[in-house]
Amino acid sequence: MIIGVPKEIMHDEARVAASPEAVKQYVADGHTVLFERGAGEGAAYHDEDYQAAGAELIQGPEEIYRRAEIIIKVKEPLFNEQLGKHEIDMMHKGQYLITFIHPASPVNHDMVRKMAAQGVVGLTLDGVPRISRAQNLDALTSMSTCAGYKGILMAANDLSFFMPQMFTAVGKIEPAKVLVIGVGVAGLQALATARRLGCITYAADIRPAASEQATSLGAKPIDLGIPADKAVAPGGYALHLSPELLEHERQVLAEHVKDMDVIFCSALVPGKIAPVVITEEMVQSMKPGSVIVDIAIDQGGNCAITTPGERDVKHHVVIEGIKNIPGMLPQSATWMFSQNMYNLVKYLVKDGKMHLDMSDQITSSIVVTTEAGEIIHEGTLEAMGLKK
């Protein structure tokens, strides 16, 4: 098949959907790869590397969108200011788009409708189920790993003191205390990174299994007092808590937040707005110079006063609301993403053609729109109020 790799146009997005290594794999499998010149520069992958891997270099995205049967991207389609047209307007009926679409998010509903109207078959990477046979396809997990690592490094930069314990000629400096709220993939990586940097680590998660994993990394678990049957959904995900239980969680956390130097927020509920677990009053109780890194901001944020997309100082606390943290590790993030994408394409393409078996759990979880112009993704239909 003909696979197109356009340059990402989102502001400050340095990642690209294919590394030279992945291009070489596609070509070895018999695919043609159209690669937009300069698309890999931000990730330190250069045009000559892609050419050597077997890609056909194309100037600008329009030819790629016209010729490709499959478009692979990192971010959802956007309006191209330079060309004065939306990326979807450059696509055609029956073309496959594989990327992070985030179709249930209200800000993307118009884009999803536009994609359906164009007859573009949209496949969203954030829909890949967390099951064992899908692990090497799961770009969301890969990007969460990047966010957990880089988020703690951001906190280290924001702090005005050392993270590890330091013994100096003038006395001892105590290690920083780091609390991770939401111990999923990003949270576990954040705990591991903070531990490597010499911090004392604490973890809070409503799921008992997540707390056990945090303990295995040396973190001290905080018991939130939420019954397991109210906290854990099928598949091990967190459940959306009732207002009463969420308030109870906040009260427990309030007793610990005031003692922390860094709070890493990554508590998410699939398909829902992120729960607010840190109130403004809790921020006010924190020590001056403390840091909150709120990576849940893409889904609304875990801290009530995080500014989306910004680094702010409020009540003498640094609050990081930066949205594209994986993009701050462009080379590693691109390499991991590229391998996930290659594995997914290989999984879906049979005998040189895209084969979407809707009886398969992986396929049915990622298809958003069809060539016939339908929106079929359950979470999206629910979010749009169209689910029957």
GROMACS .gro file of C-alpha atoms in nm:
model
  388
    1MET     CA    1   0.000   0.000   0.000
    2ILE     CA    2   0.099   0.366  -0.031
    3ILE     CA    3   0.165   0.514   0.314
    4GLY     CA    4   0.185   0.890   0.355
    5VAL     CA    5   0.376   1.064   0.636
    6PRO     CA    6   0.305   1.440   0.644
    7LYS     CA    7   0.480   1.687   0.870
    8GLU     CA    8   0.293   1.764   1.191
    9ILE     CA    9   0.149   2.116   1.189
   10MET     CA   10   0.041   2.152   1.551
   11HIS     CA   11   0.231   2.435   1.720
   12ASP     CA   12   0.558   2.311   1.879
   13GLU     CA   13   0.498   1.949   1.769
   14ALA     CA   14   0.839   1.803   1.687
   15ARG     CA   15   0.741   1.437   1.661
   16VAL     CA   16   0.673   1.256   1.334
   17ALA     CA   17   0.477   0.937   1.268
   18ALA     CA   18   0.765   0.732   1.125
   19SER     CA   19   1.133   0.702   1.206
   20PRO     CA   20   1.382   0.601   0.934
   21GLU     CA   21   1.391   0.255   1.096
   22ALA     CA   22   1.012   0.222   1.062
   23VAL     CA   23   1.025   0.340   0.699
   24LYS     CA   24   1.278   0.067   0.625
   25GLN     CA   25   1.039  -0.187   0.780
   26TYR     CA   26   0.743  -0.062   0.572
   27VAL     CA   27   0.947  -0.078   0.253
   28ALA     CA   28   1.069  -0.429   0.337
   29ASP     CA   29   0.705  -0.532   0.370
   30GLY     CA   30   0.637  -0.407   0.018
   31HIS     CA   31   0.477  -0.070   0.096
   32THR     CA   32   0.559   0.262  -0.070
   33VAL     CA   33   0.630   0.544   0.177
   34LEU     CA   34   0.573   0.908   0.082
   35PHE     CA   35   0.754   1.130   0.334
   36GLU     CA   36   0.722   1.507   0.354
   37ARG     CA   37   1.060   1.679   0.339
   38GLY     CA   38   1.170   1.814   0.677
   39ALA     CA   39   0.904   1.626   0.874
   40GLY     CA   40   1.162   1.450   1.091
   41GLU     CA   41   1.396   1.741   1.159
   42GLY     CA   42   1.245   1.827   1.499
   43ALA     CA   43   1.313   1.473   1.617
   44ALA     CA   44   1.672   1.479   1.483
   45TYR     CA   45   1.581   1.247   1.195
   46HIS     CA   46   1.696   1.392   0.865
   47ASP     CA   47   1.574   1.367   0.505
   48GLU     CA   48   1.882   1.177   0.390
   49ASP     CA   49   1.811   0.911   0.656
   50TYR     CA   50   1.458   0.865   0.521
   51GLN     CA   51   1.580   0.854   0.163
   52ALA     CA   52   1.837   0.591   0.254
   53ALA     CA   53   1.559   0.391   0.423
   54GLY     CA   54   1.363   0.385   0.097
   55ALA     CA   55   1.113   0.671   0.137
   56GLU     CA   56   1.007   0.890  -0.155
   57LEU     CA   57   1.062   1.249  -0.036
   58ILE     CA   58   0.779   1.488  -0.122
   59GLN     CA   59   0.777   1.867  -0.102
   60GLY     CA   60   0.470   1.977   0.096
   61PRO     CA   61   0.171   1.773   0.216
   62GLU     CA   62  -0.080   1.806  -0.070
   63GLU     CA   63   0.073   1.542  -0.297
   64ILE     CA   64   0.103   1.305  -0.003
   65TYR     CA   65  -0.266   1.343   0.085
   66ARG     CA   66  -0.361   1.301  -0.281
   67ARG     CA   67  -0.159   0.986  -0.348
   68ALA     CA   68  -0.152   0.795  -0.018
   69GLU     CA   69  -0.394   0.515   0.067
   70ILE     CA   70  -0.301   0.533   0.437
   71ILE     CA   71  -0.207   0.853   0.618
   72ILE     CA   72  -0.017   0.810   0.946
   73LYS     CA   73   0.011   1.104   1.184
   74VAL     CA   74   0.084   1.182   1.548
   75LYS     CA   75  -0.184   1.445   1.609
   76GLU     CA   76  -0.542   1.490   1.490
   77PRO     CA   77  -0.611   1.674   1.160
   78LEU     CA   78  -0.591   2.052   1.189
   79PHE     CA   79  -0.635   2.364   0.977
   80ASN     CA   80  -0.316   2.428   0.782
   81GLU     CA   81  -0.259   2.803   0.811
   82GLN     CA   82   0.015   2.806   0.551
   83LEU     CA   83  -0.204   2.643   0.285
   84GLY     CA   84  -0.531   2.798   0.403
   85LYS     CA   85  -0.713   2.465   0.416
   86HIS     CA   86  -0.792   2.191   0.665
   87GLU     CA   87  -0.590   1.870   0.647
   88ILE     CA   88  -0.915   1.674   0.604
   89ASP     CA   89  -0.998   1.885   0.296
   90MET     CA   90  -0.681   1.744   0.136
   91MET     CA   91  -0.795   1.387   0.202
   92HIS     CA   92  -1.025   1.172  -0.009
   93LYS     CA   93  -1.303   0.919   0.025
   94GLY     CA   94  -1.183   0.574   0.125
   95GLN     CA   95  -0.849   0.696   0.255
   96TYR     CA   96  -0.738   0.560   0.593
   97LEU     CA   97  -0.615   0.795   0.864
   98ILE     CA   98  -0.433   0.651   1.168
   99THR     CA   99  -0.351   0.898   1.446
  100PHE     CA  100  -0.452   1.022   1.790
  101ILE     CA  101  -0.797   1.157   1.701
  102HIS     CA  102  -0.937   1.187   2.057
  103PRO     CA  103  -1.282   1.169   1.896
  104ALA     CA  104  -1.486   1.182   2.219
  105SER     CA  105  -1.337   1.518   2.317
  106PRO     CA  106  -1.594   1.793   2.246
  107VAL     CA  107  -1.333   2.017   2.080
  108ASN     CA  108  -1.285   1.749   1.812
  109HIS     CA  109  -1.651   1.675   1.733
  110ASP     CA  110  -1.671   1.908   1.433
  111MET     CA  111  -1.349   1.762   1.297
  112VAL     CA  112  -1.487   1.408   1.335
  113ARG     CA  113  -1.808   1.507   1.154
  114LYS     CA  114  -1.598   1.659   0.876
  115MET     CA  115  -1.393   1.341   0.850
  116ALA     CA  116  -1.710   1.133   0.820
  117ALA     CA  117  -1.857   1.365   0.557
  118GLN     CA  118  -1.537   1.330   0.353
  119GLY     CA  119  -1.561   0.949   0.369
  120VAL     CA  120  -1.224   0.920   0.545
  121VAL     CA  121  -1.185   0.603   0.753
  122GLY     CA  122  -1.052   0.734   1.084
  123LEU     CA  123  -0.866   0.500   1.321
  124THR     CA  124  -0.780   0.648   1.660
  125LEU     CA  125  -0.474   0.533   1.852
  126ASP     CA  126  -0.626   0.632   2.187
  127GLY     CA  127  -0.882   0.356   2.132
  128VAL     CA  128  -0.631   0.069   2.135
  129PRO     CA  129  -0.748  -0.156   2.421
  130ARG     CA  130  -0.516  -0.235   2.711
  131ILE     CA  131  -0.497  -0.609   2.646
  132SER     CA  132  -0.188  -0.827   2.625
  133ARG     CA  133  -0.198  -0.889   2.250
  134ALA     CA  134  -0.225  -0.514   2.182
  135GLN     CA  135   0.073  -0.408   2.393
  136ASN     CA  136   0.309  -0.350   2.102
  137LEU     CA  137   0.039  -0.143   1.923
  138ASP     CA  138  -0.033   0.083   2.220
  139ALA     CA  139   0.108   0.426   2.140
  140LEU     CA  140  -0.085   0.581   2.429
  141THR     CA  141   0.115   0.373   2.675
  142SER     CA  142   0.440   0.470   2.501
  143MET     CA  143   0.357   0.838   2.517
  144SER     CA  144   0.250   0.805   2.881
  145THR     CA  145   0.593   0.661   2.957
  146CYS     CA  146   0.749   0.972   2.803
  147ALA     CA  147   0.516   1.202   2.997
  148GLY     CA  148   0.592   1.036   3.331
  149TYR     CA  149   0.966   1.064   3.283
  150LYS     CA  150   0.976   1.416   3.139
  151GLY     CA  151   0.714   1.548   3.383
  152ILE     CA  152   0.938   1.472   3.680
  153LEU     CA  153   1.236   1.636   3.506
  154MET     CA  154   1.020   1.946   3.456
  155ALA     CA  155   0.943   1.946   3.828
  156ALA     CA  156   1.316   1.914   3.907
  157ASN     CA  157   1.383   2.221   3.692
  158ASP     CA  158   1.105   2.415   3.862
  159LEU     CA  159   1.219   2.341   4.216
  160SER     CA  160   1.452   2.592   4.377
  161PHE     CA  161   1.632   2.320   4.575
  162PHE     CA  162   1.793   1.979   4.530
  163MET     CA  163   1.578   1.672   4.478
  164PRO     CA  164   1.810   1.415   4.641
  165GLN     CA  165   1.942   1.427   4.996
  166MET     CA  166   2.266   1.623   5.000
  167PHE     CA  167   2.543   1.622   5.260
  168THR     CA  168   2.746   1.942   5.246
  169ALA     CA  169   3.015   2.110   5.454
  170VAL     CA  170   2.750   2.337   5.603
  171GLY     CA  171   2.486   2.076   5.676
  172LYS     CA  172   2.240   1.824   5.540
  173ILE     CA  173   1.966   1.901   5.286
  174GLU     CA  174   1.663   1.674   5.306
  175PRO     CA  175   1.535   1.495   4.993
  176ALA     CA  176   1.226   1.623   4.810
  177LYS     CA  177   0.894   1.455   4.877
  178VAL     CA  178   0.704   1.359   4.560
  179LEU     CA  179   0.339   1.249   4.553
  180VAL     CA  180   0.204   1.081   4.241
  181ILE     CA  181  -0.176   1.083   4.213
  182GLY     CA  182  -0.299   0.829   3.959
  183VAL     CA  183  -0.061   0.538   3.925
  184GLY     CA  184  -0.110   0.429   3.565
  185VAL     CA  185   0.169   0.401   3.310
  186ALA     CA  186   0.268   0.768   3.341
  187GLY     CA  187   0.240   0.762   3.719
  188LEU     CA  188   0.458   0.453   3.753
  189GLN     CA  189   0.724   0.606   3.529
  190ALA     CA  190   0.705   0.929   3.733
  191LEU     CA  191   0.758   0.731   4.055
  192ALA     CA  192   1.052   0.542   3.907
  193THR     CA  193   1.212   0.862   3.778
  194ALA     CA  194   1.163   1.050   4.106
  195ARG     CA  195   1.311   0.754   4.291
  196ARG     CA  196   1.617   0.755   4.062
  197LEU     CA  197   1.662   1.124   4.143
  198GLY     CA  198   1.675   1.047   4.514
  199CYS     CA  199   1.329   1.163   4.620
  200ILE     CA  200   1.103   1.018   4.887
  201THR     CA  201   0.801   0.900   4.691
  202TYR     CA  202   0.433   0.864   4.779
  203ALA     CA  203   0.148   0.728   4.568
  204ALA     CA  204  -0.230   0.766   4.569
  205ASP     CA  205  -0.471   0.569   4.353
  206ILE     CA  206  -0.824   0.447   4.418
  207ARG     CA  207  -0.736   0.106   4.268
  208PRO     CA  208  -0.573  -0.142   4.511
  209ALA     CA  209  -0.367  -0.310   4.236
  210ALA     CA  210  -0.218   0.026   4.132
  211SER     CA  211  -0.115   0.097   4.490
  212GLU     CA  212   0.057  -0.241   4.505
  213GLN     CA  213   0.252  -0.162   4.188
  214ALA     CA  214   0.358   0.172   4.336
  215THR     CA  215   0.479  -0.002   4.651
  216SER     CA  216   0.695  -0.232   4.439
  217LEU     CA  217   0.875   0.080   4.315
  218GLY     CA  218   0.950   0.194   4.668
  219ALA     CA  219   0.664   0.444   4.706
  220LYS     CA  220   0.465   0.485   5.026
  221PRO     CA  221   0.095   0.431   4.940
  222ILE     CA  222  -0.173   0.665   5.069
  223ASP     CA  223  -0.495   0.482   5.151
  224LEU     CA  224  -0.777   0.688   5.001
  225GLY     CA  225  -1.045   0.478   5.166
  226ILE     CA  226  -1.245   0.411   4.849
  227PRO     CA  227  -1.411   0.064   4.835
  228ALA     CA  228  -1.270  -0.146   4.551
  229ASP     CA  229  -1.615  -0.215   4.406
  230LYS     CA  230  -1.666   0.160   4.368
  231ALA     CA  231  -1.316   0.223   4.232
  232VAL     CA  232  -1.229  -0.040   3.971
  233ALA     CA  233  -1.396  -0.090   3.633
  234PRO     CA  234  -1.367  -0.400   3.410
  235GLY     CA  235  -1.017  -0.416   3.266
  236GLY     CA  236  -0.866  -0.255   3.575
  237TYR     CA  237  -0.941   0.107   3.486
  238ALA     CA  238  -1.055   0.360   3.745
  239LEU     CA  239  -1.428   0.422   3.781
  240HIS     CA  240  -1.590   0.764   3.786
  241LEU     CA  241  -1.653   0.835   4.154
  242SER     CA  242  -1.971   0.976   4.302
  243PRO     CA  243  -1.946   1.337   4.429
  244GLU     CA  244  -1.946   1.206   4.787
  245LEU     CA  245  -1.659   0.962   4.732
  246LEU     CA  246  -1.460   1.221   4.534
  247GLU     CA  247  -1.498   1.467   4.822
  248HIS     CA  248  -1.379   1.198   5.062
  249GLU     CA  249  -1.073   1.142   4.841
  250ARG     CA  250  -0.994   1.514   4.848
  251GLN     CA  251  -1.020   1.524   5.227
  252VAL     CA  252  -0.771   1.238   5.262
  253LEU     CA  253  -0.532   1.394   5.013
  254ALA     CA  254  -0.551   1.735   5.182
  255GLU     CA  255  -0.376   1.590   5.486
  256HIS     CA  256  -0.075   1.492   5.271
  257VAL     CA  257  -0.061   1.760   5.002
  258LYS     CA  258   0.063   2.029   5.239
  259ASP     CA  259   0.378   1.828   5.314
  260MET     CA  260   0.477   1.759   4.951
  261ASP     CA  261   0.737   1.937   4.739
  262VAL     CA  262   0.613   1.791   4.409
  263ILE     CA  263   0.270   1.658   4.313
  264PHE     CA  264   0.243   1.472   3.983
  265CYS     CA  265  -0.120   1.447   3.869
  266SER     CA  266  -0.218   1.173   3.626
  267ALA     CA  267  -0.554   1.046   3.754
  268LEU     CA  268  -0.781   0.971   3.457
  269VAL     CA  269  -1.111   0.793   3.398
  270PRO     CA  270  -1.148   0.657   3.040
  271GLY     CA  271  -1.396   0.860   2.837
  272LYS     CA  272  -1.462   1.106   3.120
  273ILE     CA  273  -1.340   1.448   3.228
  274ALA     CA  274  -1.045   1.411   3.466
  275PRO     CA  275  -1.151   1.424   3.834
  276VAL     CA  276  -1.053   1.737   4.025
  277VAL     CA  277  -0.861   1.601   4.323
  278ILE     CA  278  -0.654   1.911   4.411
  279THR     CA  279  -0.861   2.215   4.506
  280GLU     CA  280  -0.742   2.575   4.518
  281GLU     CA  281  -0.748   2.559   4.898
  282MET     CA  282  -0.515   2.258   4.886
  283VAL     CA  283  -0.274   2.450   4.662
  284GLN     CA  284  -0.280   2.737   4.912
  285SER     CA  285  -0.177   2.492   5.186
  286MET     CA  286   0.138   2.385   5.000
  287LYS     CA  287   0.485   2.513   5.079
  288PRO     CA  288   0.607   2.813   4.876
  289GLY     CA  289   0.818   2.691   4.585
  290SER     CA  290   0.637   2.356   4.558
  291VAL     CA  291   0.547   2.221   4.213
  292ILE     CA  292   0.237   2.060   4.061
  293VAL     CA  293   0.274   1.884   3.725
  294ASP     CA  294  -0.078   1.824   3.592
  295ILE     CA  295  -0.049   1.589   3.293
  296ALA     CA  296  -0.425   1.520   3.314
  297ILE     CA  297  -0.484   1.865   3.165
  298ASP     CA  298  -0.577   1.721   2.822
  299GLN     CA  299  -0.891   1.586   2.991
  300GLY     CA  300  -0.954   1.891   3.208
  301GLY     CA  301  -0.685   1.849   3.472
  302ASN     CA  302  -0.667   1.708   3.825
  303CYS     CA  303  -0.592   2.047   3.980
  304ALA     CA  304  -0.876   2.301   3.990
  305ILE     CA  305  -0.654   2.597   3.898
  306THR     CA  306  -0.422   2.451   3.632
  307THR     CA  307  -0.403   2.679   3.327
  308PRO     CA  308  -0.427   2.460   3.013
  309GLY     CA  309  -0.109   2.475   2.808
  310GLU     CA  310   0.074   2.709   3.046
  311ARG     CA  311   0.325   2.711   3.332
  312ASP     CA  312   0.188   2.935   3.606
  313VAL     CA  313   0.276   3.038   3.959
  314LYS     CA  314  -0.031   3.056   4.183
  315HIS     CA  315  -0.024   3.093   4.561
  316HIS     CA  316   0.358   3.066   4.537
  317VAL     CA  317   0.326   2.718   4.379
  318VAL     CA  318   0.449   2.639   4.026
  319ILE     CA  319   0.170   2.467   3.830
  320GLU     CA  320   0.267   2.300   3.502
  321GLY     CA  321  -0.023   2.268   3.260
  322ILE     CA  322   0.191   2.199   2.952
  323LYS     CA  323  -0.012   1.975   2.721
  324ASN     CA  324   0.233   1.800   2.490
  325ILE     CA  325   0.495   1.666   2.729
  326PRO     CA  326   0.587   1.361   2.512
  327GLY     CA  327   0.666   1.610   2.235
  328MET     CA  328   0.942   1.747   2.458
  329LEU     CA  329   1.126   1.415   2.406
  330PRO     CA  330   1.080   1.415   2.028
  331GLN     CA  331   1.340   1.157   1.928
  332SER     CA  332   1.255   0.890   2.187
  333ALA     CA  333   0.883   0.960   2.155
  334THR     CA  334   0.902   0.937   1.775
  335TRP     CA  335   1.095   0.610   1.787
  336MET     CA  336   0.846   0.449   2.028
  337PHE     CA  337   0.543   0.588   1.843
  338SER     CA  338   0.683   0.472   1.508
  339GLN     CA  339   0.721   0.114   1.628
  340ASN     CA  340   0.365   0.113   1.769
  341MET     CA  341   0.236   0.252   1.440
  342TYR     CA  342   0.430   0.002   1.229
  343ASN     CA  343   0.298  -0.287   1.438
  344LEU     CA  344  -0.059  -0.160   1.404
  345VAL     CA  345  -0.034  -0.120   1.025
  346LYS     CA  346   0.113  -0.469   1.001
  347TYR     CA  347  -0.175  -0.599   1.214
  348LEU     CA  348  -0.442  -0.435   0.997
  349VAL     CA  349  -0.301  -0.490   0.646
  350LYS     CA  350  -0.353  -0.837   0.501
  351ASP     CA  351  -0.237  -0.938   0.153
  352GLY     CA  352  -0.158  -0.579   0.058
  353LYS     CA  353  -0.497  -0.439   0.158
  354MET     CA  354  -0.642  -0.285   0.470
  355HIS     CA  355  -0.862  -0.542   0.641
  356LEU     CA  356  -1.092  -0.410   0.916
  357ASP     CA  357  -1.246  -0.703   1.099
  358MET     CA  358  -1.511  -0.541   1.318
  359SER     CA  359  -1.551  -0.863   1.517
  360ASP     CA  360  -1.196  -0.811   1.643
  361GLN     CA  361  -1.168  -0.620   1.974
  362ILE     CA  362  -0.871  -0.412   1.865
  363THR     CA  363  -1.020  -0.306   1.532
  364SER     CA  364  -1.367  -0.232   1.667
  365SER     CA  365  -1.214  -0.018   1.943
  366ILE     CA  366  -1.023   0.213   1.709
  367VAL     CA  367  -1.252   0.271   1.408
  368VAL     CA  368  -1.418   0.613   1.440
  369THR     CA  369  -1.558   0.692   1.092
  370THR     CA  370  -1.633   0.487   0.782
  371GLU     CA  371  -1.609   0.537   0.406
  372ALA     CA  372  -1.991   0.546   0.404
  373GLY     CA  373  -1.982   0.861   0.617
  374GLU     CA  374  -2.087   0.703   0.947
  375ILE     CA  375  -1.952   0.777   1.293
  376ILE     CA  376  -1.942   0.439   1.470
  377HIS     CA  377  -1.709   0.492   1.769
  378GLU     CA  378  -1.917   0.427   2.082
  379GLY     CA  379  -1.745   0.677   2.310
  380THR     CA  380  -1.777   0.946   2.045
  381LEU     CA  381  -2.145   0.877   1.982
  382GLU     CA  382  -2.209   0.891   2.356
  383ALA     CA  383  -2.018   1.218   2.390
  384MET     CA  384  -2.212   1.364   2.096
  385GLY     CA  385  -2.543   1.253   2.246
  386LEU     CA  386  -2.609   1.024   1.948
  387LYS     CA  387  -2.585   0.685   2.115
  388LYS     CA  388  -2.911   0.491   2.094
   0.00000   0.00000   0.00000
